[in-house]
mmCIF file of C-alpha atoms in Angstrom:
data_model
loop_
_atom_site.group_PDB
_atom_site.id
_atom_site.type_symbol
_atom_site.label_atom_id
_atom_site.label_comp_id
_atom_site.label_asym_id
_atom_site.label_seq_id
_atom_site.Cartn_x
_atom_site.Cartn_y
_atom_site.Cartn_z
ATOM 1 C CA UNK A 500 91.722 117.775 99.340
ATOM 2 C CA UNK A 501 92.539 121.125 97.831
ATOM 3 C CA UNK A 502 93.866 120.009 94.720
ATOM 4 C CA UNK A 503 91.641 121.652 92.501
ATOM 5 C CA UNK A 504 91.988 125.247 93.978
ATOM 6 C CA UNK A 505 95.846 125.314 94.085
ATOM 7 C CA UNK A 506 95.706 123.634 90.515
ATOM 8 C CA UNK A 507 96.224 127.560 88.441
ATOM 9 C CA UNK A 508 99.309 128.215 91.532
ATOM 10 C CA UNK A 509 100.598 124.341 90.701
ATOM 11 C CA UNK A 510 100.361 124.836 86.696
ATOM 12 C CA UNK A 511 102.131 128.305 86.647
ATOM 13 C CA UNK A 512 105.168 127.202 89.558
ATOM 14 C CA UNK A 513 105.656 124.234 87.495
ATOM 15 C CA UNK A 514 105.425 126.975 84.251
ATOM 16 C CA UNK A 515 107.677 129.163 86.442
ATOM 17 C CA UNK A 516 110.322 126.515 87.078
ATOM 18 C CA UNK A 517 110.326 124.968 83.785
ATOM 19 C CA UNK A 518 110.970 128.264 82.029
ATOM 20 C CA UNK A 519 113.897 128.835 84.807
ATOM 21 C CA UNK A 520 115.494 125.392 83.401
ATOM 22 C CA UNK A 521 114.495 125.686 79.488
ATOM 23 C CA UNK A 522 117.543 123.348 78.839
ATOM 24 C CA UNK A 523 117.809 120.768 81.435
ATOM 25 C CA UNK A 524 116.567 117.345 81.664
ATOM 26 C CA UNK A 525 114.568 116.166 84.900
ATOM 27 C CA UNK A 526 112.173 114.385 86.832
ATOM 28 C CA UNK A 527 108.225 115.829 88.198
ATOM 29 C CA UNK A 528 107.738 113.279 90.859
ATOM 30 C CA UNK A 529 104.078 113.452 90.070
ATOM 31 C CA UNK A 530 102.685 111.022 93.366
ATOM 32 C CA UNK A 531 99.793 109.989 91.347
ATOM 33 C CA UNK A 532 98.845 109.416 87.636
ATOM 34 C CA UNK A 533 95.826 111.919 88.334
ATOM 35 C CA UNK A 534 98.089 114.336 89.815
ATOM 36 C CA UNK A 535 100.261 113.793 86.873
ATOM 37 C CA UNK A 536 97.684 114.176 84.167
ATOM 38 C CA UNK A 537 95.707 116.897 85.653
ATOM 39 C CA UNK A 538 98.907 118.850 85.540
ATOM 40 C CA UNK A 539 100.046 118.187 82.131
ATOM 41 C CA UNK A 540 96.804 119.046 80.444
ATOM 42 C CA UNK A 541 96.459 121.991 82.095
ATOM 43 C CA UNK A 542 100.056 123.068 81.048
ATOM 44 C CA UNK A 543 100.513 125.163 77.625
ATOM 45 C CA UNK A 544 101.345 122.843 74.699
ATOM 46 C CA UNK A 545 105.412 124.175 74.514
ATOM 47 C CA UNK A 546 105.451 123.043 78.247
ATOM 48 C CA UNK A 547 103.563 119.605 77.348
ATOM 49 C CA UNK A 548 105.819 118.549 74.694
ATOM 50 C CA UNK A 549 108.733 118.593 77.126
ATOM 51 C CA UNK A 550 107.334 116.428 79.683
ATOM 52 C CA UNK A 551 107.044 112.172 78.661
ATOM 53 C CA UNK A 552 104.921 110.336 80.608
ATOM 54 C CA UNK A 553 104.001 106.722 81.320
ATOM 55 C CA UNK A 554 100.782 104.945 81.852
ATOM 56 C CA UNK A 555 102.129 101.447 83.305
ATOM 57 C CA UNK A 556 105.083 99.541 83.939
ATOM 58 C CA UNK A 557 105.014 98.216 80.299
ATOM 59 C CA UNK A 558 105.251 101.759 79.194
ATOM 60 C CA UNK A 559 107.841 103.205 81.741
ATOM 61 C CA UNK A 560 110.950 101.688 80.002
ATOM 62 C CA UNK A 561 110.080 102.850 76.660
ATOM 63 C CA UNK A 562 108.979 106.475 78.138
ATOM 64 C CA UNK A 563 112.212 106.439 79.631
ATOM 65 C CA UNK A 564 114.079 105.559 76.620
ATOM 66 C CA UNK A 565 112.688 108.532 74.018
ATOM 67 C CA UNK A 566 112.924 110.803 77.604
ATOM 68 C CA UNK A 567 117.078 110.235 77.403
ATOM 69 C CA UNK A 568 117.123 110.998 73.663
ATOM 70 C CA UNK A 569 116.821 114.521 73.909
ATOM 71 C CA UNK A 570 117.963 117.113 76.359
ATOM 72 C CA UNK A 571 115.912 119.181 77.930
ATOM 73 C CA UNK A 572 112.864 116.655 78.119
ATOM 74 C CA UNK A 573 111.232 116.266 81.338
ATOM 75 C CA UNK A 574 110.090 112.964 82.957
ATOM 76 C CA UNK A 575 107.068 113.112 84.538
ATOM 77 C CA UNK A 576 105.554 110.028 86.906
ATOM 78 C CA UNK A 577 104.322 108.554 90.455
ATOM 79 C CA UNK A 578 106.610 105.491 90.570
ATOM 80 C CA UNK A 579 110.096 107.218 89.721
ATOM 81 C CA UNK A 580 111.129 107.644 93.504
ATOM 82 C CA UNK A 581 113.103 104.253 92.726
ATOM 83 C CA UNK A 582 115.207 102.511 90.355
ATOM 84 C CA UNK A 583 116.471 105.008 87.944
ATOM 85 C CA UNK A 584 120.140 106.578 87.308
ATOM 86 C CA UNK A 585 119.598 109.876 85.585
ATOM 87 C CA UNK A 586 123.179 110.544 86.219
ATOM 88 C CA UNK A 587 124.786 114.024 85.306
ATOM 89 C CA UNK A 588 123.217 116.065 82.599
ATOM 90 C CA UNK A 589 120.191 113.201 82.219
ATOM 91 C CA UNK A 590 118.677 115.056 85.378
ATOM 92 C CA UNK A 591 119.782 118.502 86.754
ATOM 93 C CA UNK A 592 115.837 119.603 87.572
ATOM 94 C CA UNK A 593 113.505 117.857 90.191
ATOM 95 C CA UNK A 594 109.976 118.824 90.834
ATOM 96 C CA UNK A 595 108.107 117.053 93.860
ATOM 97 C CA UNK A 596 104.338 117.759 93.333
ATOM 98 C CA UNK A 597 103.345 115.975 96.850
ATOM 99 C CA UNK A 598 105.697 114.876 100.129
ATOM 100 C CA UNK A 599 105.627 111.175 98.982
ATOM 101 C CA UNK A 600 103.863 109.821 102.147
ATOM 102 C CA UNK A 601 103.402 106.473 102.240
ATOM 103 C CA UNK A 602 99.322 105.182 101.128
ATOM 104 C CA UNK A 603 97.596 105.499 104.934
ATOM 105 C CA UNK A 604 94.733 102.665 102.686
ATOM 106 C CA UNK A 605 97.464 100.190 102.694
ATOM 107 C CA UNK A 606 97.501 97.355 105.267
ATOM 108 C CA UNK A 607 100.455 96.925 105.870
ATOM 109 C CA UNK A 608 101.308 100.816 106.280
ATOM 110 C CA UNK A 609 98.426 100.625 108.691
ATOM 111 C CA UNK A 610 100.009 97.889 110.308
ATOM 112 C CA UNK A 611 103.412 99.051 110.547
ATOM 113 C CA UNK A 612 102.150 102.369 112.165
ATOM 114 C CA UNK A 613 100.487 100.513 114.883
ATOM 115 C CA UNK A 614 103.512 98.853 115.954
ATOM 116 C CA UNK A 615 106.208 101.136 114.914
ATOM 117 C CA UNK A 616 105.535 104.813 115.839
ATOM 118 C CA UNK A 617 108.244 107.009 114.095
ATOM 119 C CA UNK A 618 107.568 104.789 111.163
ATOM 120 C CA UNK A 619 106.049 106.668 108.899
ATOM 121 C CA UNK A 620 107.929 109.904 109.139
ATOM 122 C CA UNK A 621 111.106 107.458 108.951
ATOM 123 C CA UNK A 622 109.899 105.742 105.550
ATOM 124 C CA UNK A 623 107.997 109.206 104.187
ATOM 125 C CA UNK A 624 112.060 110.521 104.554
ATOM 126 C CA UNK A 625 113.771 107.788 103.497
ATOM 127 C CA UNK A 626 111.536 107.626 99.866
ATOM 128 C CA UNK A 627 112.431 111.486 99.183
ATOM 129 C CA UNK A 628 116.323 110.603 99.690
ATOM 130 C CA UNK A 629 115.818 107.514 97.248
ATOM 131 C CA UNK A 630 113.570 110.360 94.896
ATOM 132 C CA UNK A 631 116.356 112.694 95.072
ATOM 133 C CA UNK A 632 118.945 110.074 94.836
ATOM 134 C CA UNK A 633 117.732 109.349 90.846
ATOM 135 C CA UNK A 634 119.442 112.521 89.645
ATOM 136 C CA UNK A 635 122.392 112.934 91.840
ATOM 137 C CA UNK A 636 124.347 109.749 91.811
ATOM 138 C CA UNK A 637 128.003 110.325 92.904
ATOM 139 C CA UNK A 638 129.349 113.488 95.224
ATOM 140 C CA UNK A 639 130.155 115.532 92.480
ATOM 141 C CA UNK A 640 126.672 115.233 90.573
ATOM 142 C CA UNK A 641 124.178 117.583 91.655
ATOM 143 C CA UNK A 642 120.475 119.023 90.667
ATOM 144 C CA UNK A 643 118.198 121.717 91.508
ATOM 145 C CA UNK A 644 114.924 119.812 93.894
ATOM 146 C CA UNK A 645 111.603 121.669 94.063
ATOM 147 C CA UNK A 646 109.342 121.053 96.685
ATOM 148 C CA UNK A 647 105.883 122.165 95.670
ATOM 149 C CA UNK A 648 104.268 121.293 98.875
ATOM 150 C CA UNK A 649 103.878 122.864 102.293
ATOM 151 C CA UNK A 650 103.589 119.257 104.129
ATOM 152 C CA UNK A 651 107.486 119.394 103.788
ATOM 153 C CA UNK A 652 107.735 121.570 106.170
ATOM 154 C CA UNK A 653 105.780 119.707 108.574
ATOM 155 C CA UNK A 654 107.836 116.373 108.100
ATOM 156 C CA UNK A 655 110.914 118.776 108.508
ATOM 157 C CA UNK A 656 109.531 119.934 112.184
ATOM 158 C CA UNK A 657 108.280 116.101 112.815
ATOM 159 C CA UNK A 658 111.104 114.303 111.610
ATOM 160 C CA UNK A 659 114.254 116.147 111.284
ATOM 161 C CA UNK A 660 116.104 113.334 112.808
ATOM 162 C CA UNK A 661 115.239 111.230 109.827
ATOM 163 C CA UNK A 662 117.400 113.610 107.219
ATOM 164 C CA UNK A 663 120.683 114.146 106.937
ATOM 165 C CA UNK A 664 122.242 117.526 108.499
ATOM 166 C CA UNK A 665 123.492 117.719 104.914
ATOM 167 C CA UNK A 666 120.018 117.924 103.868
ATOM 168 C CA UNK A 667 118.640 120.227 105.917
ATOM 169 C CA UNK A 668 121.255 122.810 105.339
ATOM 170 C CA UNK A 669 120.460 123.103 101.866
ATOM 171 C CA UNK A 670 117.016 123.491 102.323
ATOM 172 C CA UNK A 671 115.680 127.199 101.109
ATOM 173 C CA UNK A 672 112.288 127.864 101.891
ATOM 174 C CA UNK A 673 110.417 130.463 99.017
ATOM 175 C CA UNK A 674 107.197 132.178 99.983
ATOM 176 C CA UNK A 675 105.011 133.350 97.266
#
């Protein structure tokens, strides 16, 4: 609901962190195409030209294909949680615009809550280990994951039992 107002901190953190990583590849798990587009445009045009985006499924595999071409590019989407391998130097840099909670408008999320009460923290976890899991892919891979929102901390307190201890201990909270 706030979206708009925290847009100027979102555009210059995302700014902030790009500029920190001028040289590595990664993913901005965006959540949403609006999310997603209402960044970009709002980001100057050197940032812009980094970042490839998608507008479908049809267009995901190409975007993906001219995103490996080039180090440094960033790949930005709300569907990339799953089903990539950006192995080694094809990701070092994650961004997380939103905690990737699970679309409270979907039946069947409705109906799993009602029946299954740690549910949703369980399956909110479980998709930002698969998101994290697309850029490190064996134990000696790594990359740098940015959480840009504050519900993580929440989830943390809710449903620490859900992450790894492994996890956890890497966690480093920033304030601004």
């Amino acid at each position: 609901k706030d979206i708009e107002k925290n847009m100027p901190w979102l555009v210059k953190t995302v700014c902030d962190i790009m500029d920190a990583h001028p040289n590595e590849s990664g993913v901005i798990h965006s959540g949403s195409y609006d999310l997603g587009n209402r960044l970009l445009y709002r980001l100057p045009k050197p940032k812009q030209r980094r970042i490839h985006v998608y507008k479908g499924t049809e267009e995901k595999m190409e975007t993906l294909r001219s995103f490996v071409e080039k180090p440094g590019n960033i790949l930005m989407g709300p569907s990339l949680l799953e089903g990539l391998d950006l192995k080694d130097e094809k990701s070092r840099l994650q961004i997380f615009l939103k905690v990737p909670y699970p679309n409270l408008g979907d039946r069947y999320v409705s109906e799993k809550m009602k029946h299954s009460k740690g549910w949703y923290g369980w399956k909110t976890c479980t998709s930002i280990l698969q998101g994290i899991g697309r850029s490190v892919r064996s134990e000696e891979d790594w990359a740098v994951t940015y959480f840009l929102d504050g519900c993580l901390t929440d989830l943390i307190t809710k449903s620490s039992d859900n992450f790894p201890d492994e996890f956890l201990q890497r966690i480093i909270i920033k304030e601004d």
